[in-house]
Amino acid sequence: MKHSIGLYFSGTGNSKYAVEAFLKEYEPGAKAYSIEEQVAEVIRQHDIVVFGYPVQYSNLPKFLYDFVQKNADLWRGKKIFIIATMGL
């Protein structure tokens, strides 16, 4: 099994940037993918998942919530990092 993968939901690119910057330091060479892509098989191949998303109304975006719920079986046994971005 491979180590880390980055997943992001990003409208402006800030969350994507944050995930890629984290991965660059944490595990150089690890790739980041938008959750809008078909990534289920890629997620299965990794033990560490770095999630990046913008905070919306003090919560995670509904699109991301639905993605996590829909793919509940993918998260079992994985270590998860969360990067929540926020614009001011």
mmCIF file with all atom_site columns, C-alpha atoms in Angstrom:
data_model
loop_
_atom_site.group_PDB
_atom_site.id
_atom_site.type_symbol
_atom_site.label_atom_id
_atom_site.label_alt_id
_atom_site.label_comp_id
_atom_site.label_asym_id
_atom_site.label_entity_id
_atom_site.label_seq_id
_atom_site.pdbx_PDB_ins_code
_atom_site.Cartn_x
_atom_site.Cartn_y
_atom_site.Cartn_z
_atom_site.occupancy
_atom_site.B_iso_or_equiv
_atom_site.pdbx_formal_charge
_atom_site.auth_seq_id
_atom_site.auth_comp_id
_atom_site.auth_asym_id
_atom_site.auth_atom_id
_atom_site.pdbx_PDB_model_num
ATOM 1  C CA . MET A 1 1  ? 0.000   0.000  0.000  1.00 0.00 ? 1  MET A CA 1
ATOM 2  C CA . LYS A 1 2  ? 1.212   3.498  -0.823 1.00 0.00 ? 2  LYS A CA 1
ATOM 3  C CA . HIS A 1 3  ? 1.438   6.102  1.877  1.00 0.00 ? 3  HIS A CA 1
ATOM 4  C CA . SER A 1 4  ? -0.230  9.495  1.406  1.00 0.00 ? 4  SER A CA 1
ATOM 5  C CA . ILE A 1 5  ? -2.794  10.972 -0.930 1.00 0.00 ? 5  ILE A CA 1
ATOM 6  C CA . GLY A 1 6  ? -4.278  14.458 -0.891 1.00 0.00 ? 6  GLY A CA 1
ATOM 7  C CA . LEU A 1 7  ? -7.940  15.172 -1.548 1.00 0.00 ? 7  LEU A CA 1
ATOM 8  C CA . TYR A 1 8  ? -9.372  18.637 -1.832 1.00 0.00 ? 8  TYR A CA 1
ATOM 9  C CA . PHE A 1 9  ? -12.558 20.504 -2.533 1.00 0.00 ? 9  PHE A CA 1
ATOM 10 C CA . SER A 1 10 ? -11.581 23.972 -3.667 1.00 0.00 ? 10 SER A CA 1
ATOM 11 C CA . GLY A 1 11 ? -13.490 26.687 -5.477 1.00 0.00 ? 11 GLY A CA 1
ATOM 12 C CA . THR A 1 12 ? -10.748 29.317 -5.478 1.00 0.00 ? 12 THR A CA 1
ATOM 13 C CA . GLY A 1 13 ? -7.672  27.076 -5.353 1.00 0.00 ? 13 GLY A CA 1
ATOM 14 C CA . ASN A 1 14 ? -6.740  27.922 -1.747 1.00 0.00 ? 14 ASN A CA 1
ATOM 15 C CA . SER A 1 15 ? -7.593  24.482 -0.338 1.00 0.00 ? 15 SER A CA 1
ATOM 16 C CA . LYS A 1 16 ? -5.808  22.780 -3.230 1.00 0.00 ? 16 LYS A CA 1
ATOM 17 C CA . TYR A 1 17 ? -2.727  24.901 -2.556 1.00 0.00 ? 17 TYR A CA 1
ATOM 18 C CA . ALA A 1 18 ? -2.830  24.105 1.183  1.00 0.00 ? 18 ALA A CA 1
ATOM 19 C CA . VAL A 1 19 ? -3.041  20.340 0.568  1.00 0.00 ? 19 VAL A CA 1
ATOM 20 C CA . GLU A 1 20 ? -0.238  20.406 -2.017 1.00 0.00 ? 20 GLU A CA 1
ATOM 21 C CA . ALA A 1 21 ? 1.988   22.507 0.287  1.00 0.00 ? 21 ALA A CA 1
ATOM 22 C CA . PHE A 1 22 ? 1.359   20.110 3.181  1.00 0.00 ? 22 PHE A CA 1
ATOM 23 C CA . LEU A 1 23 ? 2.135   17.059 1.040  1.00 0.00 ? 23 LEU A CA 1
ATOM 24 C CA . LYS A 1 24 ? 5.306   18.661 -0.293 1.00 0.00 ? 24 LYS A CA 1
ATOM 25 C CA . GLU A 1 25 ? 6.650   18.815 3.276  1.00 0.00 ? 25 GLU A CA 1
ATOM 26 C CA . TYR A 1 26 ? 5.033   15.656 4.667  1.00 0.00 ? 26 TYR A CA 1
ATOM 27 C CA . GLU A 1 27 ? 5.672   13.248 1.800  1.00 0.00 ? 27 GLU A CA 1
ATOM 28 C CA . PRO A 1 28 ? 7.335   14.700 -1.306 1.00 0.00 ? 28 PRO A CA 1
ATOM 29 C CA . GLY A 1 29 ? 5.956   13.114 -4.454 1.00 0.00 ? 29 GLY A CA 1
ATOM 30 C CA . ALA A 1 30 ? 2.499   12.402 -2.991 1.00 0.00 ? 30 ALA A CA 1
ATOM 31 C CA . LYS A 1 31 ? -0.284  13.541 -5.305 1.00 0.00 ? 31 LYS A CA 1
ATOM 32 C CA . ALA A 1 32 ? -3.424  15.542 -4.627 1.00 0.00 ? 32 ALA A CA 1
ATOM 33 C CA . TYR A 1 33 ? -6.766  15.038 -6.359 1.00 0.00 ? 33 TYR A CA 1
ATOM 34 C CA . SER A 1 34 ? -10.026 16.933 -6.465 1.00 0.00 ? 34 SER A CA 1
ATOM 35 C CA . ILE A 1 35 ? -12.920 15.035 -4.906 1.00 0.00 ? 35 ILE A CA 1
ATOM 36 C CA . GLU A 1 36 ? -14.819 15.931 -8.069 1.00 0.00 ? 36 GLU A CA 1
ATOM 37 C CA . GLU A 1 37 ? -12.668 13.377 -9.915 1.00 0.00 ? 37 GLU A CA 1
ATOM 38 C CA . GLN A 1 38 ? -13.257 9.627  -9.761 1.00 0.00 ? 38 GLN A CA 1
ATOM 39 C CA . VAL A 1 39 ? -10.797 8.855  -6.952 1.00 0.00 ? 39 VAL A CA 1
ATOM 40 C CA . ALA A 1 40 ? -12.241 5.889  -5.029 1.00 0.00 ? 40 ALA A CA 1
ATOM 41 C CA . GLU A 1 41 ? -9.713  3.371  -6.398 1.00 0.00 ? 41 GLU A CA 1
ATOM 42 C CA . VAL A 1 42 ? -6.822  5.752  -5.777 1.00 0.00 ? 42 VAL A CA 1
ATOM 43 C CA . ILE A 1 43 ? -7.962  6.282  -2.167 1.00 0.00 ? 43 ILE A CA 1
ATOM 44 C CA . ARG A 1 44 ? -8.098  2.522  -1.576 1.00 0.00 ? 44 ARG A CA 1
ATOM 45 C CA . GLN A 1 45 ? -4.393  2.262  -2.456 1.00 0.00 ? 45 GLN A CA 1
ATOM 46 C CA . HIS A 1 46 ? -3.226  4.689  0.268  1.00 0.00 ? 46 HIS A CA 1
ATOM 47 C CA . ASP A 1 47 ? -3.092  4.509  4.075  1.00 0.00 ? 47 ASP A CA 1
ATOM 48 C CA . ILE A 1 48 ? -2.967  8.257  4.786  1.00 0.00 ? 48 ILE A CA 1
ATOM 49 C CA . VAL A 1 49 ? -5.480  10.778 3.436  1.00 0.00 ? 49 VAL A CA 1
ATOM 50 C CA . VAL A 1 50 ? -5.035  14.549 3.652  1.00 0.00 ? 50 VAL A CA 1
ATOM 51 C CA . PHE A 1 51 ? -8.363  16.367 3.197  1.00 0.00 ? 51 PHE A CA 1
ATOM 52 C CA . GLY A 1 52 ? -8.496  20.056 2.348  1.00 0.00 ? 52 GLY A CA 1
ATOM 53 C CA . TYR A 1 53 ? -11.686 22.072 2.111  1.00 0.00 ? 53 TYR A CA 1
ATOM 54 C CA . PRO A 1 54 ? -12.997 25.602 2.710  1.00 0.00 ? 54 PRO A CA 1
ATOM 55 C CA . VAL A 1 55 ? -15.068 26.262 5.806  1.00 0.00 ? 55 VAL A CA 1
ATOM 56 C CA . GLN A 1 56 ? -18.581 27.272 4.798  1.00 0.00 ? 56 GLN A CA 1
ATOM 57 C CA . TYR A 1 57 ? -20.855 28.772 7.458  1.00 0.00 ? 57 TYR A CA 1
ATOM 58 C CA . SER A 1 58 ? -18.678 27.246 10.231 1.00 0.00 ? 58 SER A CA 1
ATOM 59 C CA . ASN A 1 59 ? -19.044 23.777 8.731  1.00 0.00 ? 59 ASN A CA 1
ATOM 60 C CA . LEU A 1 60 ? -17.765 21.621 5.913  1.00 0.00 ? 60 LEU A CA 1
ATOM 61 C CA . PRO A 1 61 ? -19.354 22.048 2.487  1.00 0.00 ? 61 PRO A CA 1
ATOM 62 C CA . LYS A 1 62 ? -22.404 19.851 1.808  1.00 0.00 ? 62 LYS A CA 1
ATOM 63 C CA . PHE A 1 63 ? -20.701 18.495 -1.319 1.00 0.00 ? 63 PHE A CA 1
ATOM 64 C CA . LEU A 1 64 ? -17.777 17.241 0.806  1.00 0.00 ? 64 LEU A CA 1
ATOM 65 C CA . TYR A 1 65 ? -20.079 15.891 3.528  1.00 0.00 ? 65 TYR A CA 1
ATOM 66 C CA . ASP A 1 66 ? -22.005 13.900 0.911  1.00 0.00 ? 66 ASP A CA 1
ATOM 67 C CA . PHE A 1 67 ? -18.735 12.604 -0.596 1.00 0.00 ? 67 PHE A CA 1
ATOM 68 C CA . VAL A 1 68 ? -17.492 11.380 2.799  1.00 0.00 ? 68 VAL A CA 1
ATOM 69 C CA . GLN A 1 69 ? -20.828 9.731  3.646  1.00 0.00 ? 69 GLN A CA 1
ATOM 70 C CA . LYS A 1 70 ? -21.223 8.121  0.222  1.00 0.00 ? 70 LYS A CA 1
ATOM 71 C CA . ASN A 1 71 ? -17.721 6.604  0.452  1.00 0.00 ? 71 ASN A CA 1
ATOM 72 C CA . ALA A 1 72 ? -17.792 5.617  4.137  1.00 0.00 ? 72 ALA A CA 1
ATOM 73 C CA . ASP A 1 73 ? -16.126 2.264  3.455  1.00 0.00 ? 73 ASP A CA 1
ATOM 74 C CA . LEU A 1 74 ? -13.021 3.988  2.029  1.00 0.00 ? 74 LEU A CA 1
ATOM 75 C CA . TRP A 1 75 ? -12.002 5.580  5.345  1.00 0.00 ? 75 TRP A CA 1
ATOM 76 C CA . ARG A 1 76 ? -11.739 2.415  7.459  1.00 0.00 ? 76 ARG A CA 1
ATOM 77 C CA . GLY A 1 77 ? -8.210  1.839  8.738  1.00 0.00 ? 77 GLY A CA 1
ATOM 78 C CA . LYS A 1 78 ? -6.854  5.082  7.288  1.00 0.00 ? 78 LYS A CA 1
ATOM 79 C CA . LYS A 1 79 ? -5.122  7.957  9.034  1.00 0.00 ? 79 LYS A CA 1
ATOM 80 C CA . ILE A 1 80 ? -6.786  11.251 8.142  1.00 0.00 ? 80 ILE A CA 1
ATOM 81 C CA . PHE A 1 81 ? -5.382  14.795 8.229  1.00 0.00 ? 81 PHE A CA 1
ATOM 82 C CA . ILE A 1 82 ? -7.833  17.684 7.892  1.00 0.00 ? 82 ILE A CA 1
ATOM 83 C CA . ILE A 1 83 ? -6.888  21.088 6.512  1.00 0.00 ? 83 ILE A CA 1
ATOM 84 C CA . ALA A 1 84 ? -9.785  23.546 6.754  1.00 0.00 ? 84 ALA A CA 1
ATOM 85 C CA . THR A 1 85 ? -9.189  26.816 4.909  1.00 0.00 ? 85 THR A CA 1
ATOM 86 C CA . MET A 1 86 ? -11.047 30.046 5.461  1.00 0.00 ? 86 MET A CA 1
ATOM 87 C CA . GLY A 1 87 ? -11.072 33.340 3.620  1.00 0.00 ? 87 GLY A CA 1
ATOM 88 C CA . LEU A 1 88 ? -11.453 36.617 5.439  1.00 0.00 ? 88 LEU A CA 1
#
